[in-house]
Coordinates of C-alpha atoms in Angstrom, one line a residue:
M1443 CA -17.5 -19.9 -29.3
T1444 CA -17.7 -18.5 -25.8
P1445 CA -15.0 -15.9 -25.4
G1446 CA -11.9 -17.4 -23.9
T1447 CA -13.0 -21.0 -24.2
A1448 CA -10.4 -23.4 -25.6
H1449 CA -11.3 -26.0 -28.2
H1450 CA -8.1 -27.9 -27.4
G1451 CA -6.8 -29.6 -24.3
P1452 CA -3.7 -28.5 -22.3
A1453 CA -1.4 -31.0 -24.1
A1454 CA -2.2 -29.6 -27.5
V1455 CA -1.7 -26.0 -26.2
V1456 CA 1.7 -26.9 -24.7
E1457 CA 2.8 -28.8 -27.9
A1458 CA 2.0 -25.7 -30.0
L1459 CA 3.8 -23.3 -27.6
L1460 CA 6.9 -25.5 -27.6
S1461 CA 7.3 -25.0 -31.3
G1462 CA 8.4 -21.4 -30.7
V1463 CA 9.5 -21.2 -27.0
G1464 CA 12.2 -23.1 -25.3
A1465 CA 11.0 -26.0 -23.1
S1466 CA 12.7 -24.6 -20.0
R1467 CA 10.4 -21.6 -20.2
V1468 CA 7.1 -23.4 -20.8
L1469 CA 6.1 -24.4 -17.3
T1470 CA 3.4 -27.0 -16.6
D1471 CA 4.2 -28.2 -13.1
R1472 CA 1.7 -27.5 -10.4
N1473 CA 4.0 -25.3 -8.3
S1474 CA 4.8 -23.0 -11.2
R1475 CA 1.2 -22.8 -12.3
G1476 CA 0.1 -22.0 -8.8
S1477 CA 2.7 -19.3 -8.2
Y1478 CA 1.7 -17.5 -11.3
A1479 CA -2.1 -17.9 -10.8
R1480 CA -2.8 -14.7 -9.0
D1481 CA -1.6 -11.2 -8.3
Q1482 CA -1.8 -9.3 -5.0
G1483 CA -5.5 -8.4 -5.4
P1484 CA -8.4 -10.0 -3.7
L1485 CA -9.2 -13.4 -5.2
T1486 CA -12.9 -13.7 -6.1
E1487 CA -12.8 -16.5 -8.7
P1488 CA -9.9 -18.9 -8.1
A1489 CA -8.6 -20.5 -11.3
E1490 CA -5.7 -22.5 -12.4
P1491 CA -3.8 -21.8 -15.7
A1492 CA -3.0 -24.6 -18.1
V1493 CA 0.6 -23.4 -18.6
V1494 CA 3.0 -20.5 -17.8
V1495 CA 5.2 -19.1 -20.5
L1496 CA 8.3 -17.0 -19.6
A1497 CA 8.7 -14.9 -22.8
E1498 CA 12.1 -13.4 -23.5
N1499 CA 11.5 -11.5 -26.7
V1500 CA 8.8 -10.1 -29.0
D1501 CA 8.9 -13.1 -31.4
E1502 CA 8.0 -15.4 -28.5
V1503 CA 5.1 -13.2 -27.5
Q1504 CA 3.8 -13.2 -31.1
H1505 CA 4.2 -17.0 -31.2
V1506 CA 2.2 -17.3 -28.0
M1507 CA -0.6 -15.1 -29.3
R1508 CA -0.7 -16.9 -32.7
C1509 CA -1.1 -20.2 -30.9
A1510 CA -3.7 -18.9 -28.5
H1511 CA -5.7 -17.2 -31.3
R1512 CA -5.7 -20.4 -33.4
L1513 CA -6.6 -22.7 -30.5
G1514 CA -9.1 -20.3 -28.8
V1515 CA -7.1 -20.2 -25.5
P1516 CA -7.3 -17.2 -23.2
V1517 CA -4.1 -15.4 -22.4
V1518 CA -3.4 -13.4 -19.2
A1519 CA -0.3 -11.3 -19.4
R1520 CA 1.6 -10.2 -16.3
G1521 CA 4.8 -8.8 -14.9
R1522 CA 5.7 -9.1 -11.2
G1523 CA 2.0 -9.5 -10.1
T1524 CA 1.8 -6.3 -8.0
S1525 CA -1.7 -5.5 -9.2
L1526 CA -4.2 -4.9 -6.4
S1527 CA -7.4 -5.4 -8.3
G1528 CA -7.0 -8.9 -9.7
G1529 CA -6.1 -7.8 -13.2
A1530 CA -3.5 -10.5 -13.5
H1531 CA -5.5 -13.4 -11.9
A1532 CA -5.6 -16.6 -14.0
V1533 CA -8.8 -17.7 -15.7
P1534 CA -9.6 -21.4 -16.2
G1535 CA -7.3 -23.2 -18.6
C1536 CA -5.4 -20.0 -19.6
I1537 CA -1.9 -19.3 -20.7
I1538 CA -0.1 -17.1 -18.2
L1539 CA 2.2 -15.0 -20.3
S1540 CA 4.9 -13.6 -18.1
L1541 CA 6.9 -10.6 -19.5
E1542 CA 9.2 -10.2 -16.5
R1543 CA 12.2 -11.5 -18.4
M1544 CA 11.8 -8.8 -21.1
N1545 CA 13.6 -6.4 -18.9
R1546 CA 16.0 -4.5 -21.1
I1547 CA 16.3 -0.7 -21.1
I1548 CA 16.9 -0.4 -24.8
E1549 CA 18.0 3.2 -24.9
V1550 CA 18.0 6.4 -23.0
R1551 CA 18.2 9.5 -25.2
P1552 CA 19.2 12.4 -23.0
Q1553 CA 18.9 15.1 -25.6
D1554 CA 15.4 14.0 -26.6
E1555 CA 14.5 13.3 -23.0
V1556 CA 13.0 9.9 -23.8
A1557 CA 13.7 6.2 -23.0
V1558 CA 12.7 3.0 -24.7
V1559 CA 12.2 0.0 -22.5
E1560 CA 10.8 -3.5 -22.5
P1561 CA 7.7 -4.2 -20.4
G1562 CA 9.6 -6.1 -17.7
V1563 CA 11.8 -3.2 -16.7
I1564 CA 11.4 -2.3 -13.0
N1565 CA 10.2 1.2 -12.4
A1566 CA 13.0 2.1 -10.0
D1567 CA 15.7 0.6 -12.4
L1568 CA 14.6 3.0 -15.1
N1569 CA 15.1 5.9 -12.7
L1570 CA 18.6 4.6 -11.8
A1571 CA 19.5 4.6 -15.5
A1572 CA 18.1 8.1 -16.1
A1573 CA 19.6 9.8 -13.1
P1574 CA 23.2 10.1 -14.4
H1575 CA 21.7 12.2 -17.3
G1576 CA 19.9 14.5 -14.8
L1577 CA 16.6 12.9 -15.7
M1578 CA 13.9 10.8 -14.1
Y1579 CA 10.8 8.8 -15.0
A1580 CA 8.2 10.7 -13.0
P1581 CA 5.4 8.2 -12.2
D1582 CA 6.5 6.4 -9.0
P1583 CA 3.9 3.9 -7.6
A1584 CA 4.5 2.8 -4.0
S1585 CA 5.6 -0.5 -5.5
H1586 CA 8.2 1.2 -7.7
A1587 CA 11.0 -1.0 -6.4
I1588 CA 9.3 -4.2 -7.7
S1589 CA 6.6 -3.2 -10.2
T1590 CA 7.2 -3.3 -13.9
L1591 CA 6.6 -0.6 -16.6
G1592 CA 4.4 -3.0 -18.5
G1593 CA 2.2 -3.4 -15.4
N1594 CA 2.2 0.4 -14.8
V1595 CA 1.0 0.8 -18.4
A1596 CA -1.7 -1.9 -18.0
T1597 CA -3.3 -0.1 -15.1
N1598 CA -2.3 3.5 -15.8
A1599 CA -0.5 3.5 -12.5
G1600 CA -0.2 6.6 -10.4
G1601 CA 2.2 7.2 -7.5
L1602 CA 3.5 9.7 -5.0
R1603 CA 4.7 12.3 -7.5
C1604 CA 1.6 12.2 -9.6
A1605 CA -0.1 15.3 -8.2
K1606 CA 2.6 17.4 -10.0
Y1607 CA 3.9 15.1 -12.8
G1608 CA 0.8 13.1 -13.8
V1609 CA 0.1 9.4 -14.0
T1610 CA 1.6 6.8 -16.4
R1611 CA -0.4 8.0 -19.4
D1612 CA 1.1 11.4 -19.1
S1613 CA 4.6 10.1 -19.6
V1614 CA 4.1 7.5 -22.3
L1615 CA 4.7 8.6 -25.9
A1616 CA 4.6 5.3 -27.9
L1617 CA 3.9 1.6 -27.5
D1618 CA 4.8 -1.6 -29.3
V1619 CA 1.8 -3.9 -29.0
V1620 CA 1.2 -7.5 -30.0
L1621 CA -2.5 -7.9 -30.9
A1622 CA -4.7 -10.9 -30.2
D1623 CA -3.8 -12.6 -33.5
G1624 CA 0.0 -12.1 -33.1
T1625 CA 0.2 -9.0 -35.2
L1626 CA 2.9 -6.5 -34.0
I1627 CA 1.9 -2.8 -34.2
H1628 CA 3.6 0.5 -33.2
T1629 CA 1.5 3.4 -31.9
G1630 CA 2.3 6.9 -30.9
H1631 CA 5.5 8.9 -31.7
M1632 CA 8.9 9.8 -30.3
T1633 CA 8.0 13.5 -30.2
F1634 CA 6.4 15.3 -27.3
K1635 CA 3.6 16.5 -29.6
G1636 CA 1.7 14.5 -32.2
V1637 CA -2.0 14.2 -33.2
A1638 CA -2.0 12.0 -36.3
G1639 CA -4.9 9.6 -36.2
Y1640 CA -6.7 8.3 -33.1
D1641 CA -4.8 8.2 -29.9
L1642 CA -4.4 4.4 -29.7
T1643 CA -1.5 4.7 -27.3
A1644 CA -3.8 6.3 -24.7
L1645 CA -6.4 3.6 -25.4
F1646 CA -4.0 0.8 -24.6
I1647 CA -2.8 2.5 -21.4
G1648 CA -5.1 1.3 -18.6
S1649 CA -6.7 -1.4 -20.7
E1650 CA -5.4 -4.1 -18.4
G1651 CA -4.2 -6.4 -21.1
T1652 CA -7.6 -6.8 -22.7
L1653 CA -6.8 -5.1 -26.0
G1654 CA -3.2 -6.2 -26.7
I1655 CA 0.1 -7.2 -25.1
V1656 CA 2.5 -4.3 -24.6
V1657 CA 6.1 -5.4 -25.6
G1658 CA 7.8 -2.0 -25.9
I1659 CA 7.3 1.4 -24.2
T1660 CA 8.7 4.8 -25.2
V1661 CA 8.5 7.2 -22.2
R1662 CA 9.1 10.8 -21.7
L1663 CA 11.6 11.7 -19.0
K1664 CA 11.5 14.8 -16.8
Y1665 CA 14.3 16.8 -15.3
L1666 CA 15.7 15.4 -12.0
P1667 CA 15.0 18.1 -9.4
V1668 CA 18.1 20.0 -8.3
E1669 CA 16.7 20.3 -4.8
T1670 CA 14.0 18.9 -2.6
R1671 CA 12.4 20.0 0.7
T1672 CA 10.4 17.5 2.8
L1673 CA 7.9 18.6 5.5
A1674 CA 6.1 16.5 8.0
A1675 CA 2.9 18.2 9.2
F1676 CA 1.1 16.5 12.1
F1677 CA -2.6 17.3 12.7
P1678 CA -4.9 16.5 15.6
D1679 CA -7.3 14.6 13.4
L1680 CA -8.0 13.4 9.9
P1681 CA -10.4 16.0 8.6
A1682 CA -8.0 18.8 9.8
A1683 CA -5.2 17.2 7.7
A1684 CA -7.5 16.9 4.7
A1685 CA -8.3 20.6 5.1
G1686 CA -4.6 21.3 5.1
V1687 CA -4.4 19.9 1.5
L1688 CA -7.0 22.4 0.4
A1689 CA -5.1 25.2 2.2
I1690 CA -1.9 24.4 0.2
G1691 CA -3.9 24.5 -3.0
A1692 CA -5.5 27.8 -2.1
A1693 CA -1.9 29.2 -1.6
R1694 CA -1.3 28.1 -5.2
V1695 CA 1.7 25.9 -4.4
Q1696 CA 2.1 22.6 -6.2
P1697 CA 4.1 20.1 -4.1
A1698 CA 5.7 17.1 -5.9
I1699 CA 4.5 14.8 -3.1
L1700 CA 1.5 15.4 -0.9
E1701 CA 0.5 12.3 1.0
L1702 CA -2.0 11.8 3.8
L1703 CA -1.8 9.2 6.6
D1704 CA -4.4 8.8 9.3
G1705 CA -3.8 7.9 13.0
N1706 CA -4.5 4.2 12.6
T1707 CA -1.9 4.0 9.8
L1708 CA 0.6 5.8 11.9
A1709 CA 0.1 3.3 14.7
I1710 CA 0.5 0.4 12.4
L1711 CA 3.7 1.8 11.0
D1712 CA 5.0 2.5 14.5
A1713 CA 4.4 -1.1 15.5
A1714 CA 6.0 -2.5 12.4
F1715 CA 9.0 -0.3 12.0
D1716 CA 9.6 1.0 15.6
S1717 CA 8.9 4.5 14.5
H1718 CA 7.2 7.1 16.7
L1719 CA 5.0 9.0 14.4
G1720 CA 1.9 8.6 16.5
E1721 CA 3.5 10.5 19.3
R1722 CA 3.6 13.6 17.0
G1723 CA -0.1 13.7 16.0
D1724 CA -3.1 11.8 14.9
A1725 CA -2.8 12.5 11.2
L1726 CA 0.2 13.3 8.9
L1727 CA 0.6 15.3 5.8
L1728 CA 3.9 14.4 4.1
V1729 CA 4.9 17.1 1.7
Q1730 CA 7.8 17.4 -0.6
T1731 CA 8.6 20.4 -2.9
D1732 CA 11.2 20.2 -5.6
G1733 CA 13.1 22.1 -8.2
F1734 CA 14.8 25.5 -8.0
G1735 CA 12.0 26.9 -6.0
A1736 CA 11.8 24.0 -3.5
A1737 CA 12.9 26.1 -0.5
A1738 CA 10.5 29.0 -1.3
E1739 CA 7.6 26.7 -1.8
A1740 CA 8.3 24.8 1.3
A1741 CA 8.3 28.0 3.3
V1742 CA 4.9 28.9 2.0
V1743 CA 3.5 25.4 2.8
Q1744 CA 5.0 25.5 6.3
E1745 CA 3.3 28.8 7.0
V1746 CA 0.0 27.7 5.5
L1747 CA -0.1 24.4 7.5
R1748 CA 0.8 26.0 10.8
A1749 CA -2.0 28.4 10.3
A1750 CA -4.3 25.4 9.7
G1751 CA -3.4 23.9 13.1
A1752 CA -0.5 21.6 12.2
T1753 CA 2.8 21.1 13.9
V1754 CA 5.2 21.3 11.0
E1755 CA 8.8 20.0 11.0
A1756 CA 11.3 20.2 8.1
E1757 CA 12.9 16.8 7.5
E1758 CA 16.3 16.4 6.0
G1759 CA 18.5 13.6 4.6
A1760 CA 17.9 10.1 6.0
E1761 CA 14.9 11.2 8.1
A1762 CA 13.1 12.5 4.9
G1763 CA 14.0 9.3 3.1
M1764 CA 12.7 7.2 6.0
L1765 CA 9.4 9.0 6.0
L1766 CA 8.9 8.4 2.3
D1767 CA 9.8 4.8 2.7
L1768 CA 7.3 4.4 5.5
R1769 CA 4.6 6.0 3.3
R1770 CA 5.4 3.5 0.6
N1771 CA 4.9 0.7 3.1
A1772 CA 1.8 2.2 4.6
R1773 CA -0.7 -0.3 3.1
G1774 CA 0.9 -3.3 4.6
D1775 CA 1.6 -6.4 2.5
G1776 CA -0.9 -5.4 -0.2
V1777 CA -2.9 -8.6 -0.1
D1778 CA -6.5 -8.3 1.1
D1779 CA -7.5 -11.4 3.2
D1780 CA -10.9 -12.4 4.6
F1781 CA -10.8 -9.9 7.3
R1782 CA -9.5 -6.8 5.6
V1783 CA -10.7 -5.0 2.5
G1784 CA -9.1 -2.0 0.9
E1785 CA -9.9 0.4 -1.9
D1786 CA -8.7 2.9 -4.4
V1787 CA -11.3 5.6 -4.9
A1788 CA -10.7 9.1 -6.0
V1789 CA -12.8 12.3 -5.4
P1790 CA -12.5 15.9 -6.4
R1791 CA -10.1 17.6 -4.1
S1792 CA -12.8 20.0 -3.0
Q1793 CA -14.5 17.0 -1.4
L1794 CA -11.5 15.6 0.5
V1795 CA -12.6 16.9 3.9
H1796 CA -16.2 15.7 3.5
Y1797 CA -15.1 12.3 2.2
A1798 CA -12.6 11.8 5.0
A1799 CA -15.3 12.5 7.6
E1800 CA -17.7 10.2 5.7
L1801 CA -15.2 7.4 5.8
E1802 CA -14.9 7.7 9.6
R1803 CA -18.7 7.8 9.8
I1804 CA -19.1 4.7 7.6
A1805 CA -16.6 2.8 9.8
R1806 CA -18.6 3.7 13.0
D1807 CA -21.9 2.8 11.4
H1808 CA -20.8 -0.6 10.3
G1809 CA -18.8 -1.5 13.4
V1810 CA -15.5 -1.9 11.5
R1811 CA -12.1 -0.3 11.8
L1812 CA -10.6 2.1 9.3
R1813 CA -7.2 3.2 8.3
L1814 CA -6.5 5.6 5.4
V1815 CA -3.6 6.6 3.3
A1816 CA -4.1 8.9 0.3
H1817 CA -2.3 10.6 -2.6
A1818 CA -4.0 13.7 -1.2
G1819 CA -2.6 16.0 -3.9
D1820 CA -4.8 14.5 -6.5
G1821 CA -7.7 13.2 -4.4
N1822 CA -6.8 9.5 -4.7
L1823 CA -7.6 7.7 -1.4
H1824 CA -6.9 4.2 -0.2
P1825 CA -9.2 3.4 2.7
T1826 CA -8.9 0.0 4.3
F1827 CA -11.6 -1.5 6.5
W1828 CA -10.9 -4.4 8.8
V1829 CA -12.3 -6.5 11.7
P1830 CA -10.6 -9.0 14.1
R1831 CA -10.4 -12.5 12.6
D1832 CA -12.7 -14.0 15.3
E1833 CA -15.7 -12.1 13.9
G1834 CA -16.0 -14.5 11.0
V1835 CA -18.8 -14.3 8.5
A1836 CA -20.6 -11.5 10.4
G1837 CA -17.5 -9.4 10.3
M1838 CA -17.0 -10.0 6.6
S1839 CA -20.5 -9.0 5.9
R1840 CA -20.0 -5.7 7.7
L1841 CA -16.7 -5.1 5.9
H1842 CA -18.2 -5.5 2.5
A1843 CA -21.2 -3.3 3.4
A1844 CA -18.8 -0.6 4.6
L1845 CA -16.8 -0.9 1.4
D1846 CA -19.8 -0.7 -0.9
E1847 CA -21.1 2.4 1.0
S1848 CA -17.6 4.0 0.7
V1849 CA -17.7 3.5 -3.1
K1850 CA -21.3 4.8 -3.4
V1851 CA -20.4 7.9 -1.3
A1852 CA -17.3 8.6 -3.4
L1853 CA -19.4 8.4 -6.6
G1854 CA -22.0 10.7 -5.2
L1855 CA -19.3 13.3 -4.6
G1856 CA -18.2 13.1 -8.3
G1857 CA -15.5 10.5 -7.7
T1858 CA -14.5 7.2 -9.4
I1859 CA -14.3 3.6 -8.3
T1860 CA -10.5 3.4 -9.1
G1861 CA -7.9 6.1 -9.2
E1862 CA -4.9 3.9 -10.2
H1863 CA -5.3 0.2 -9.5
G1864 CA -7.7 -0.6 -12.4
V1865 CA -11.0 -2.4 -12.4
G1866 CA -9.4 -5.9 -12.8
Q1867 CA -11.6 -8.7 -11.6
Y1868 CA -12.5 -7.4 -8.2
K1869 CA -14.2 -4.1 -9.1
L1870 CA -16.4 -5.3 -12.0
K1871 CA -19.4 -5.3 -9.7
W1872 CA -19.0 -1.5 -9.2
L1873 CA -18.4 -0.5 -12.9
P1874 CA -22.1 -0.1 -13.7
W1875 CA -22.4 2.2 -10.7
E1876 CA -20.1 4.6 -12.4
Q1877 CA -20.7 4.1 -16.1
S1878 CA -23.9 3.9 -18.1
P1879 CA -24.9 0.8 -20.1
D1880 CA -24.2 2.7 -23.3
V1881 CA -20.7 3.5 -22.3
I1882 CA -20.0 -0.1 -21.1
D1883 CA -21.5 -1.5 -24.4
L1884 CA -19.3 0.9 -26.5
Q1885 CA -16.2 -0.4 -24.6
R1886 CA -17.2 -4.0 -25.2
R1887 CA -17.5 -3.3 -28.9
I1888 CA -14.0 -1.7 -28.9
K1889 CA -12.8 -4.9 -27.2
E1890 CA -14.4 -7.0 -29.8
A1891 CA -12.7 -5.1 -32.6
F1892 CA -9.3 -5.7 -31.1
D1893 CA -9.9 -9.2 -29.8
P1894 CA -12.8 -10.8 -31.8
R1895 CA -12.2 -14.3 -30.1
G1896 CA -12.2 -12.8 -26.6
I1897 CA -9.0 -14.4 -25.5
L1898 CA -7.2 -11.4 -24.0
N1899 CA -7.6 -11.4 -20.2
P1900 CA -11.3 -12.2 -20.3
G1901 CA -13.5 -11.3 -17.4
K1902 CA -11.4 -8.2 -16.5
A1903 CA -11.7 -4.4 -16.8
I1904 CA -15.1 -4.2 -18.6
S1905 CA -16.7 -7.7 -18.6

């Protein structure tokens, strides 16, 4: 059987699902199927699911997988659909398994500094629950107000605080996972340390739903900082701002947040939110230090960046919050259309200045426009190339040529095709540029061991 190819029609699939899931949550109408058919990533292979299931508990997820495994029907799991790489796009005739209703915070254990949650819990809601205990869940993607923990796990999401606190994988201790045949397993441990057996927890994290369906997540919480200091450092150009990142590192200060926004991004934010960032410089480093040493670290950063040519201002209260909110909105609506393409590459921090200059060169060479935001503290950049809509097919051709070259240059500098969004469907064409055939083949054999019928999110991540 071809992986992910059903032997039974939609009616038989729906009938099987209804034996274990309430009829009001097995959706077959065209509007529902259409609204769940894609995420926020570029759509390269449009497809329509056969049915959408709104699961509310583990038993229902197991039932869905048992039905799918028996009938040979592909399953695409999803949360709120905030993925930017097409990892939750439908494949033809699939079951869309929505986990957004599995949104309970099962427990917060302050003394152990852990929390146990279902996959549909919103990232920001977990932080609201942890804060009264003086704790926080450290990974905070820009979409933290709407993205789910299950989706964060699926893509090993990063975020603004990841330079200091790490990505999702660094904060997940254990998982409950439903395998392709409906078997429920538990991986990992409740302790901070533990090395028994292979690290299957880490393997599931970032696997984009191709190895199993995550139905429970045990996360490590960190201490909520007693103090923060926020600095806005404006530079005359993008390479100078990138050099400022290296200067902070050379001073051996580790900010919690270190974000880079170029001049075009500042102009877009000013137009959208009536801010006046562009009047203050042509590139911005947004820096936040935290903890008991926040003030001392901020003083060092301020001195270092002024010496690097920046105009540095300390931001307090509402102004600091406003700047962080603007950064979280800096990529626009997140949906790439026919005249805008964005990426998620990462390079070693030592290459930031060179890569920033190369991105500007690539935009000039291909006659496209560029805007750039970056989690500069860990070298994860989000360049977006665009052209006016009236340039049509010729403009799109130049856009994709610029994007391909930007990926090749990043790889040549020791980088990667994706820092936090995942490969999904959109970046499969670039995977062989980064990984050898032997490595890709090994991953496919791992996939086959977990999912011998090939029904879990086929056509994503590695194939």
